[in-house]
CSV table of N, CA and C in Angstrom, one decimal:
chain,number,residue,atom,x,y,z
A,1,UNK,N,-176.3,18.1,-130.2
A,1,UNK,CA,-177.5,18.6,-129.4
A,1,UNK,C,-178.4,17.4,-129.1
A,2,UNK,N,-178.9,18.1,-127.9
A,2,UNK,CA,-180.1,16.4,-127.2
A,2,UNK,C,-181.3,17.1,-128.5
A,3,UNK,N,-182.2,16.0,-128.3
A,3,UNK,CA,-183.4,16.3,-128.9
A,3,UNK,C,-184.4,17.9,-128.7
A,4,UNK,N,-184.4,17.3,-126.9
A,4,UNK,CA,-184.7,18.9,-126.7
A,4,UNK,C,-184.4,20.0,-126.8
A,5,UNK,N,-183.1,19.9,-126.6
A,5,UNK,CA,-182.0,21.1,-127.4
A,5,UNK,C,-182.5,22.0,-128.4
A,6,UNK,N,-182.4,20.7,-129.5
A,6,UNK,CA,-182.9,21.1,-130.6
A,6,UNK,C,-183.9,21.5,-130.6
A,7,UNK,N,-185.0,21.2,-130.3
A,7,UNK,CA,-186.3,22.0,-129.8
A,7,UNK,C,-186.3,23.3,-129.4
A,8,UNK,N,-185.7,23.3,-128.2
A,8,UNK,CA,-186.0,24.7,-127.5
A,8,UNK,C,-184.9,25.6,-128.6
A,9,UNK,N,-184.1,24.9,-129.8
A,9,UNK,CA,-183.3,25.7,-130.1
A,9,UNK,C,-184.2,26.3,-131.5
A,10,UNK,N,-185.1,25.6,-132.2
A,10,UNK,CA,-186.0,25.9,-133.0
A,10,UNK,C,-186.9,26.8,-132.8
A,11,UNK,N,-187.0,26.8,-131.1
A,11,UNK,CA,-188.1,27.9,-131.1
A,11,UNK,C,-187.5,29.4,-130.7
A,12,UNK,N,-186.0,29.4,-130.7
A,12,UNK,CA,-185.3,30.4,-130.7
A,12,UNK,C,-185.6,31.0,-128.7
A,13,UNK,N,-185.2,29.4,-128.2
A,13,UNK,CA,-184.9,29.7,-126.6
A,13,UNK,C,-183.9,29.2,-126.3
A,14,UNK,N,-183.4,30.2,-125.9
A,14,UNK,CA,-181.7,29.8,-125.0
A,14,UNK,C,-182.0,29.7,-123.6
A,15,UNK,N,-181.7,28.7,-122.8
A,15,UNK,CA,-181.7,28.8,-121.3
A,15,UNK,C,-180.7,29.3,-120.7
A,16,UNK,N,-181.2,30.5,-119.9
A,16,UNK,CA,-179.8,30.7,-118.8
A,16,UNK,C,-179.5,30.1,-118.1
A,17,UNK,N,-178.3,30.7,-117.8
A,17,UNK,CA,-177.7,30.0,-116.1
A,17,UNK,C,-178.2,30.8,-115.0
A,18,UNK,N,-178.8,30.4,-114.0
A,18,UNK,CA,-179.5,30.5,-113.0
A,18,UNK,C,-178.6,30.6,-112.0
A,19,UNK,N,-178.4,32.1,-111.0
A,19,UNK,CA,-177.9,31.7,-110.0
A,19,UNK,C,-178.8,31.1,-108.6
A,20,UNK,N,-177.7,30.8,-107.8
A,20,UNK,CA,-178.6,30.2,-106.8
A,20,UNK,C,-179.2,31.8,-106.6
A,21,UNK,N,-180.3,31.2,-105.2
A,21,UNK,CA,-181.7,32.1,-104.7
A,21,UNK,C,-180.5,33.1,-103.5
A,22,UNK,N,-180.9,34.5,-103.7
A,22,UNK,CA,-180.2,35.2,-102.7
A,22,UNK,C,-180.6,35.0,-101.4
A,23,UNK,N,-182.1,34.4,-101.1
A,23,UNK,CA,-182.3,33.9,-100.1
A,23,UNK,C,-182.5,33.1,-99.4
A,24,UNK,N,-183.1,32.9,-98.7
A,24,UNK,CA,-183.2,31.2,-97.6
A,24,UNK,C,-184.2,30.5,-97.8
A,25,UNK,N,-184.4,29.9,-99.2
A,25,UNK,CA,-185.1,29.1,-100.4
A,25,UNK,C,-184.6,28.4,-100.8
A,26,UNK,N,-185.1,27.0,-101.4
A,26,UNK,CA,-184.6,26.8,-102.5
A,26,UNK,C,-185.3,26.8,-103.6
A,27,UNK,N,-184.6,26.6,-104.8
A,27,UNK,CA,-185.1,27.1,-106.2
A,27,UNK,C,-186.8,26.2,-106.7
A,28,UNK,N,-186.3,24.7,-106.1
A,28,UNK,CA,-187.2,23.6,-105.9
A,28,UNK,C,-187.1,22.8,-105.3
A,29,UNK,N,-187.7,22.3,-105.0
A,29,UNK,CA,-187.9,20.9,-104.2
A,29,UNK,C,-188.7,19.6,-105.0
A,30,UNK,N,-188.2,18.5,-104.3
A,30,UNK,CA,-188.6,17.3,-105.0
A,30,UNK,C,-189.5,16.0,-104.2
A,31,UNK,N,-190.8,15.7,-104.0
A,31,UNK,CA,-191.1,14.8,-103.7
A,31,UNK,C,-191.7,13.6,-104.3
A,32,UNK,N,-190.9,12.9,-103.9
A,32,UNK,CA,-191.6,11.6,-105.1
A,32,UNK,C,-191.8,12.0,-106.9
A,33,UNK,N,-192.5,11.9,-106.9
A,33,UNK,CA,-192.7,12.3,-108.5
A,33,UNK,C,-193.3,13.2,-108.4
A,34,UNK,N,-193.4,14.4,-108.1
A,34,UNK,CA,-193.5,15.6,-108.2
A,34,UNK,C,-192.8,16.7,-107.7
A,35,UNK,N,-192.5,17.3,-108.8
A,35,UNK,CA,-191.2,18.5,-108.6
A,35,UNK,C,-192.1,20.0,-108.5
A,36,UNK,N,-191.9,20.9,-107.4
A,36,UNK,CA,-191.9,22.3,-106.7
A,36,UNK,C,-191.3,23.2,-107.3
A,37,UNK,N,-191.5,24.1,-108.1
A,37,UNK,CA,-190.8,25.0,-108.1
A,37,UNK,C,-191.2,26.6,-107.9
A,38,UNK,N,-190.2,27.1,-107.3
A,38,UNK,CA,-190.2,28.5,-106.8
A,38,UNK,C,-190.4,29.1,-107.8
A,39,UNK,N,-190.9,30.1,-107.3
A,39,UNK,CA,-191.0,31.6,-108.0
A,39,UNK,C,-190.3,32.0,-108.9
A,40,UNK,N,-190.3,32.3,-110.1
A,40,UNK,CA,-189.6,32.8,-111.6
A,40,UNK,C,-190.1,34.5,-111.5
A,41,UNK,N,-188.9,35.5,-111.8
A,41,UNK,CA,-189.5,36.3,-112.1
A,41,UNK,C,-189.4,37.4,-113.9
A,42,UNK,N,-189.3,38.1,-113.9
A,42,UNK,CA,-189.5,38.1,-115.3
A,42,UNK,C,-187.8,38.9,-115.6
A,43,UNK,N,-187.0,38.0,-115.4
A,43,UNK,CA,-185.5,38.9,-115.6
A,43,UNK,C,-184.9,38.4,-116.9
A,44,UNK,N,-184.3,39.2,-117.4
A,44,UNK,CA,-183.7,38.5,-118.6
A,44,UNK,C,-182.6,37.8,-119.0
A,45,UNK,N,-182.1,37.2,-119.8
A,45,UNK,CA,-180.8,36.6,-120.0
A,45,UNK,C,-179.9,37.3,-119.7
A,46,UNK,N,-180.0,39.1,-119.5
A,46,UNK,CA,-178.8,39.2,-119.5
A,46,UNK,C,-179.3,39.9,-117.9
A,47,UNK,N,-179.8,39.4,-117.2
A,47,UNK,CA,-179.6,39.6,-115.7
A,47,UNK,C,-181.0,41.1,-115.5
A,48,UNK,N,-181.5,41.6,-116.8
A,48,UNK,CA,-182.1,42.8,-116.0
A,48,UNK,C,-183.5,42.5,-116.0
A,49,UNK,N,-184.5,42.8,-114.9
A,49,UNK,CA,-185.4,42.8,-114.2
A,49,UNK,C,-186.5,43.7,-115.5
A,50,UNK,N,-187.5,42.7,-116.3
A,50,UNK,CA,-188.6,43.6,-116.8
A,50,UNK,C,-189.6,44.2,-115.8
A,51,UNK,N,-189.6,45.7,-115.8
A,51,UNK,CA,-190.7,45.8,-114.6
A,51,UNK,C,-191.6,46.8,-115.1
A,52,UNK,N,-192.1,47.0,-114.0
A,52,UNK,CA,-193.4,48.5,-114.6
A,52,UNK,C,-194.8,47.3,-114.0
A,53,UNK,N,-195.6,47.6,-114.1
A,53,UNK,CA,-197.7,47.7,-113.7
A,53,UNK,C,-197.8,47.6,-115.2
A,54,UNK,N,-198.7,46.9,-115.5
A,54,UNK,CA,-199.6,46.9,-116.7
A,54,UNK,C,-201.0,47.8,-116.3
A,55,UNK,N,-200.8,48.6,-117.3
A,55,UNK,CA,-202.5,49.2,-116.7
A,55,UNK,C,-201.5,50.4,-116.3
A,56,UNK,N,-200.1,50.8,-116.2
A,56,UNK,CA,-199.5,51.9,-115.6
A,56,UNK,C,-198.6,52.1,-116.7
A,57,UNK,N,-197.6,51.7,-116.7
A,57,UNK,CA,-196.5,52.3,-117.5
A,57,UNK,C,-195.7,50.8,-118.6
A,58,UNK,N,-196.7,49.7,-118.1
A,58,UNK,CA,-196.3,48.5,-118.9
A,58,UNK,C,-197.9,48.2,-119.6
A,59,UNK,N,-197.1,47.3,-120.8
A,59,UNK,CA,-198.9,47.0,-121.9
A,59,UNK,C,-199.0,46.0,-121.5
A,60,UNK,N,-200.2,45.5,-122.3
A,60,UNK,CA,-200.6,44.2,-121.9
A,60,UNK,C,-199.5,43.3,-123.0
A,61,UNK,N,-199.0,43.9,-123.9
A,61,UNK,CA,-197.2,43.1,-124.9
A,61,UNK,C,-196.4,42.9,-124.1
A,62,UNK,N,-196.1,43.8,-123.4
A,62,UNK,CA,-195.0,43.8,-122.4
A,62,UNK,C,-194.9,42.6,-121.3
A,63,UNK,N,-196.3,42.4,-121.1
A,63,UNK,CA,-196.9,41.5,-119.8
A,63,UNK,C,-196.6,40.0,-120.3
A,64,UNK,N,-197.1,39.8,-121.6
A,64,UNK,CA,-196.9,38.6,-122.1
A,64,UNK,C,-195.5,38.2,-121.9
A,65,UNK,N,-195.0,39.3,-122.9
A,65,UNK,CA,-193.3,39.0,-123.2
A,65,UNK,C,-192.7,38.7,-121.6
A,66,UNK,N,-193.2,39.8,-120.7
A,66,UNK,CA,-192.2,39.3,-119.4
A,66,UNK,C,-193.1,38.0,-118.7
A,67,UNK,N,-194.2,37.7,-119.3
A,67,UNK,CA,-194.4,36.4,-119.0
A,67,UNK,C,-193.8,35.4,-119.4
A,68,UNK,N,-193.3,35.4,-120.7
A,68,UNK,CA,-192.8,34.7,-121.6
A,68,UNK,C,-191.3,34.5,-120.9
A,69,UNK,N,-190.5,35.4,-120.9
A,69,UNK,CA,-189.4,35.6,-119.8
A,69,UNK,C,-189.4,34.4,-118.7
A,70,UNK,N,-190.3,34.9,-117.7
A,70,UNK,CA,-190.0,34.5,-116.7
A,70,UNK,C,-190.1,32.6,-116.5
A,71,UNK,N,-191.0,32.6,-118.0
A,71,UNK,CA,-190.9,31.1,-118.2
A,71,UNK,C,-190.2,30.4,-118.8
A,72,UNK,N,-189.0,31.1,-119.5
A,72,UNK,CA,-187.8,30.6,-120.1
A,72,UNK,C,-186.7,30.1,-118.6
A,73,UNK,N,-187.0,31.1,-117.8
A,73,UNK,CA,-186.2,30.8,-116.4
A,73,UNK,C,-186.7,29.9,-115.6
A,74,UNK,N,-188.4,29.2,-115.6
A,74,UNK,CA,-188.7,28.3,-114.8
A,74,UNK,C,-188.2,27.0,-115.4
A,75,UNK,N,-188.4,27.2,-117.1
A,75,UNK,CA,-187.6,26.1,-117.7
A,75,UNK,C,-186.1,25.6,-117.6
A,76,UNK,N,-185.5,26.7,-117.4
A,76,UNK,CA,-183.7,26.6,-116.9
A,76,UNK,C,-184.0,26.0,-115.5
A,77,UNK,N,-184.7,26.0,-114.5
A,77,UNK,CA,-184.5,25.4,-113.2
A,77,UNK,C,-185.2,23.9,-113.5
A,78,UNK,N,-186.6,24.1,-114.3
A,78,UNK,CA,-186.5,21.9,-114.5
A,78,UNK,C,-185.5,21.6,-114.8
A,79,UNK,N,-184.8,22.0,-115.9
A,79,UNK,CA,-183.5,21.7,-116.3
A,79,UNK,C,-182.2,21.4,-115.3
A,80,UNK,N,-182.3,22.3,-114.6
A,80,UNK,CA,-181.2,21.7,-113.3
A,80,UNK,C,-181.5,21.2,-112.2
A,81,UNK,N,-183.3,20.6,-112.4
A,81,UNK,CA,-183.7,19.8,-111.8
A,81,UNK,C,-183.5,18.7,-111.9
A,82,UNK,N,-184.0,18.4,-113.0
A,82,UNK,CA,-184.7,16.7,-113.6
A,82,UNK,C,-183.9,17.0,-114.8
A,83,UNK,N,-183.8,18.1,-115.9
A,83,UNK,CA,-183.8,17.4,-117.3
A,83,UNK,C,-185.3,17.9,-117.9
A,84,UNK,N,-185.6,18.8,-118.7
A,84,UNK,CA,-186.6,19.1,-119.6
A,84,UNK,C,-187.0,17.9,-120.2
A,85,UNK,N,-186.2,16.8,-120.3
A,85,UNK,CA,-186.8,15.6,-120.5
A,85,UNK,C,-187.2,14.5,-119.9
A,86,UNK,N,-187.2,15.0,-118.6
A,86,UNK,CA,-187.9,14.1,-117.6
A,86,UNK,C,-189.3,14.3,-117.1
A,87,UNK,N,-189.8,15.7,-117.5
A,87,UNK,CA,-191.2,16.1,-117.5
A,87,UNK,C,-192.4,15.3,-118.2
A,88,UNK,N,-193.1,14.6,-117.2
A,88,UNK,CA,-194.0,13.9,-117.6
A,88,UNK,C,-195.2,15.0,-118.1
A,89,UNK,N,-195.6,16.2,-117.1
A,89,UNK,CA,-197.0,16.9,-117.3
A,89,UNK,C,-196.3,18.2,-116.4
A,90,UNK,N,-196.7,19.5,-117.1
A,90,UNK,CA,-197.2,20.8,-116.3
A,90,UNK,C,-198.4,20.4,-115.3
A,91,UNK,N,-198.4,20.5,-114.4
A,91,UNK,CA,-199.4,20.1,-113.4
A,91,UNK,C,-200.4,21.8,-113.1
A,92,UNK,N,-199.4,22.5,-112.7
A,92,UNK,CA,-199.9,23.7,-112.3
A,92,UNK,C,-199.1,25.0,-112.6
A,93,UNK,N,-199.6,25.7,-113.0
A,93,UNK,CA,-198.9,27.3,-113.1
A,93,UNK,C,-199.4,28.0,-112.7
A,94,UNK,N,-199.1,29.1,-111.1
A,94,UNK,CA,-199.3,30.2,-110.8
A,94,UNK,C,-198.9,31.4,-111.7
A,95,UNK,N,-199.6,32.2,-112.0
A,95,UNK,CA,-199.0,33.5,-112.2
A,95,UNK,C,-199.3,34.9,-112.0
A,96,UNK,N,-198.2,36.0,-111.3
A,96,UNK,CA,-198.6,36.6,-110.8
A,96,UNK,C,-198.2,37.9,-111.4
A,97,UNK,N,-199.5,39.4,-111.4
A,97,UNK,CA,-199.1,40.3,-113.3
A,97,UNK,C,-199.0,41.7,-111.8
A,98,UNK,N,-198.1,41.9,-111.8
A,98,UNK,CA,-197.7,43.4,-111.4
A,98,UNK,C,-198.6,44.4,-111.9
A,99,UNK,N,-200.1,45.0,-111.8
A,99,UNK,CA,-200.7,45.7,-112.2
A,99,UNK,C,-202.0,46.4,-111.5
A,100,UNK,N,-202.4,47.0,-112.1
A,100,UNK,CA,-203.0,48.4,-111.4
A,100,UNK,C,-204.7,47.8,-111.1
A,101,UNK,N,-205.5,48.6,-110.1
A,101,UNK,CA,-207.0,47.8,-109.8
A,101,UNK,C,-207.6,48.1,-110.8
A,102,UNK,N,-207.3,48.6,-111.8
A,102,UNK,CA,-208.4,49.1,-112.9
A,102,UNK,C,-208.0,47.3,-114.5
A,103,UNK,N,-206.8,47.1,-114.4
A,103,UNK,CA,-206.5,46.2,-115.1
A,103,UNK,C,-207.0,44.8,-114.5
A,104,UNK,N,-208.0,44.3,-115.9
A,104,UNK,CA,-208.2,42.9,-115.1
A,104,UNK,C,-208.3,41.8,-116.4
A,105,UNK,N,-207.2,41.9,-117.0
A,105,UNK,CA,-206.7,41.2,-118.1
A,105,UNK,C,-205.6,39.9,-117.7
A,106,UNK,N,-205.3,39.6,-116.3
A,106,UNK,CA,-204.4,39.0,-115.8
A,106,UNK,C,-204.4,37.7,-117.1
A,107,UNK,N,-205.6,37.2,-117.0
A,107,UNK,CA,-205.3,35.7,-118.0
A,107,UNK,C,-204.7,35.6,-119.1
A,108,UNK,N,-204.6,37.3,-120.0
A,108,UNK,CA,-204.3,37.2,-121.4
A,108,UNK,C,-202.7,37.6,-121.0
A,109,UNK,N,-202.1,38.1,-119.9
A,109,UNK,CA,-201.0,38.0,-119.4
A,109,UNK,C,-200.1,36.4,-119.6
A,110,UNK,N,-200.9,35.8,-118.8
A,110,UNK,CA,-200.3,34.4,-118.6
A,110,UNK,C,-200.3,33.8,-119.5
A,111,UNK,N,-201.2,34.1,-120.1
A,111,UNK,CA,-201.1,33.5,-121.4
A,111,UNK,C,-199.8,32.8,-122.0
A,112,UNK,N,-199.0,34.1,-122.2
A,112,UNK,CA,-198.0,34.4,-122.7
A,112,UNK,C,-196.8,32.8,-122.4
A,113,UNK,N,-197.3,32.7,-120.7
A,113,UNK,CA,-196.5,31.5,-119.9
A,113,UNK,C,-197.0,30.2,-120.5
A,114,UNK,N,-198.4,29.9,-120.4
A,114,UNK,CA,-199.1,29.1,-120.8
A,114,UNK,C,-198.8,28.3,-122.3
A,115,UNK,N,-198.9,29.4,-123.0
A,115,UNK,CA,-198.7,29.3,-124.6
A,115,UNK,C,-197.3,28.4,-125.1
A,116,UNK,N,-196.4,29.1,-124.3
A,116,UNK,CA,-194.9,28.9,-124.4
A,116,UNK,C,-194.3,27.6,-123.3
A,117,UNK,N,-195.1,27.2,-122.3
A,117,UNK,CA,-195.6,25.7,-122.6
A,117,UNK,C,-195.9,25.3,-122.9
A,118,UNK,N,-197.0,25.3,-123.6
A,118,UNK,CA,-197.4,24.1,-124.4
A,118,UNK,C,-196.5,23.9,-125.9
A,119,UNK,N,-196.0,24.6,-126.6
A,119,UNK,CA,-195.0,24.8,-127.8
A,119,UNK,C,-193.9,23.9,-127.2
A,120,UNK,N,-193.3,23.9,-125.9
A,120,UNK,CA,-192.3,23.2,-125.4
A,120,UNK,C,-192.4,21.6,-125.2
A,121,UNK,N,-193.6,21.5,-124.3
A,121,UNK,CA,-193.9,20.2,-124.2
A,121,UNK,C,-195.3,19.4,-124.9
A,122,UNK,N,-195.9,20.1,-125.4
A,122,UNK,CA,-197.0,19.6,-126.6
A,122,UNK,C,-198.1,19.6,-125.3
A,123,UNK,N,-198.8,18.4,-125.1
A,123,UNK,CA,-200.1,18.1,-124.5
A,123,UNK,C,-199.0,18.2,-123.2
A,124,UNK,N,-198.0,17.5,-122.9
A,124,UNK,CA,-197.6,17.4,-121.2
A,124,UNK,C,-197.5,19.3,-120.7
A,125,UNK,N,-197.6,20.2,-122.0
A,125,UNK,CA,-197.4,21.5,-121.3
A,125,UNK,C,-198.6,21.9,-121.3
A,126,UNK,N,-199.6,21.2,-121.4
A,126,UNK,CA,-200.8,21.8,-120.5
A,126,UNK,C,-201.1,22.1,-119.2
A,127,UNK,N,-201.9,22.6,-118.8
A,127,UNK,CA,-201.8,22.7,-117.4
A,127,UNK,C,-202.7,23.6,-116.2
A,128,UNK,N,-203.2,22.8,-115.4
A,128,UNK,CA,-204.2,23.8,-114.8
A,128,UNK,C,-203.8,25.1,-114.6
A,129,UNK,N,-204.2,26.5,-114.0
A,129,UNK,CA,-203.3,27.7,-114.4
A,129,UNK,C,-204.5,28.6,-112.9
A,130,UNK,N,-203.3,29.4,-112.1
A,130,UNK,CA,-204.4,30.7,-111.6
A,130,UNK,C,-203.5,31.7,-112.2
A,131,UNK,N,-203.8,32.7,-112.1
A,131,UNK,CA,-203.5,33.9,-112.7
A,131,UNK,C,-204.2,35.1,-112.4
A,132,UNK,N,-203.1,35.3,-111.4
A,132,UNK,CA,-203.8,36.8,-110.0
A,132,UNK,C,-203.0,38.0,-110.4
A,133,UNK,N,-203.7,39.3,-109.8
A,133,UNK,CA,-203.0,40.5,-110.0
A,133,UNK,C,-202.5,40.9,-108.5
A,134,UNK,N,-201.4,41.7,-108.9
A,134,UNK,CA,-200.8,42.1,-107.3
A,134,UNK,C,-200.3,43.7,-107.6
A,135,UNK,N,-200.2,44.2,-106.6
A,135,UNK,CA,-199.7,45.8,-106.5
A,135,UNK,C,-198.1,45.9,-106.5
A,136,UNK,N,-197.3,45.2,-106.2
A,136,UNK,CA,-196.1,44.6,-106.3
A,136,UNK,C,-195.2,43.1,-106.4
A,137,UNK,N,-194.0,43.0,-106.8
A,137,UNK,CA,-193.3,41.8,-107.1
A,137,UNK,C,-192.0,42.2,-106.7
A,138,UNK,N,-191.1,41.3,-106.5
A,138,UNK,CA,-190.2,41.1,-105.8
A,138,UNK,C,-188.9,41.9,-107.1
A,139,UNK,N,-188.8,42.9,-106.6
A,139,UNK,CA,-187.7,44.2,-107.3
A,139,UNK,C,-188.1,44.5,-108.6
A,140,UNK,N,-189.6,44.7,-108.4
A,140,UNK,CA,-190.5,46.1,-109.2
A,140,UNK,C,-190.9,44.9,-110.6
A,141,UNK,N,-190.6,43.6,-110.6
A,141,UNK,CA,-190.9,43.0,-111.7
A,141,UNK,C,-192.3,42.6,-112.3
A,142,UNK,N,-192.3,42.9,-113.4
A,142,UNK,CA,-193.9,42.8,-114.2
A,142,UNK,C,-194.6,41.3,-113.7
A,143,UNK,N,-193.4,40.3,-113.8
A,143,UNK,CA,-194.4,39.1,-113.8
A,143,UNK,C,-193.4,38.3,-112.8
A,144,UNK,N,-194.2,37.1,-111.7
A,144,UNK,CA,-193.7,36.0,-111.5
A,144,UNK,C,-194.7,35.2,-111.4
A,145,UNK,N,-193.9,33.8,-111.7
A,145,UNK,CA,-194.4,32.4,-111.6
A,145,UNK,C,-193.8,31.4,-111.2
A,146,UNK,N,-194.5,30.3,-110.9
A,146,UNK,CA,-193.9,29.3,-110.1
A,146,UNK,C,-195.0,28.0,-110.4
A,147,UNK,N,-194.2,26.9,-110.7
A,147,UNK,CA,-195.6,25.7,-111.0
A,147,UNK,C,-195.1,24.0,-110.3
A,148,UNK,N,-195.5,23.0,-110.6
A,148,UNK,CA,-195.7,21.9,-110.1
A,148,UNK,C,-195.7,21.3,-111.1
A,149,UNK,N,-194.8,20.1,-111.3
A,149,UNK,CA,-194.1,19.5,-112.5
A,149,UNK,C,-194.5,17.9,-112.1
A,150,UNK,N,-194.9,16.9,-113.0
A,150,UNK,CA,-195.2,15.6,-112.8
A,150,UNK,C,-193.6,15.0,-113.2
A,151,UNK,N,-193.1,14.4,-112.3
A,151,UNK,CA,-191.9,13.6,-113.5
A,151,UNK,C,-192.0,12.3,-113.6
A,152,UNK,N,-191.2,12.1,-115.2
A,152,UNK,CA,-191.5,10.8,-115.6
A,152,UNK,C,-190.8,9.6,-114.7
């Protein structure tokens, strides 16, 4: 096992395999030393979609965890980008919480993404952060995200 391996394996994260995008995207893009990536949503290793509104029929646990989720998947795409060890800095993380106008806990949502970068990459997983609410996500899912990666 690489170093990282071992890491992500300590903290009891397995990366999936990622298929390609069903649509006319791609997963990221790369300029110069900074890597793009698309939209993560909160699906799980074994392919199924966490969904529900927080504030409706999902908690604010649930929100984290499928935040937590959908960042184990942004991490599988650096990986078939660059290499989880070619990440200089988290630059930026959107995140976006499937929930109701009365719910306005979005940050303690993201959290969940945030946290679980920094455990990954120490100080380089810090990272500026917005963290918006929306009425829907792309096939009923609790959380998506998408961020902007420095490489070394």
């Amino acid at each position: 096992m690489t170093d990282f391996a071992t890491h992500l394996h300590s903290l009891g994260i397995e990366l999936p395999d990622l298929p390609a995008p069903a649509y006319s995207y791609v997963p990221f893009s790369r300029h110069g030393d900074t890597l793009y990536l698309s939209g993560q949503i909160s699906r799980n290793a074994a392919g199924d979609i966490l969904e529900g509104r927080v504030g409706e029929d999902a908690s604010i646990e649930d929100g984290i965890y499928a935040a937590e989720v959908a960042t184990i998947n942004l991490l599988a795409r650096i990986q078939q980008a660059i290499g989880l060890d070619n990440v200089a800095q988290i630059l930026k993380l959107n995140v976006w919480v499937n929930s109701t106008d009365e719910f306005i806990q979005q940050p303690l949502v993201a959290d969940g993404a945030s946290q679980l970068l920094e455990k990954v990459f120490g100080e380089a997983g810090k990272h500026a952060r917005t963290a918006l609410p929306t009425h829907t996500l792309p096939q009923g899912a609790l959380v998506e995200l998408d961020a902007v990666v420095a490489i070394k």
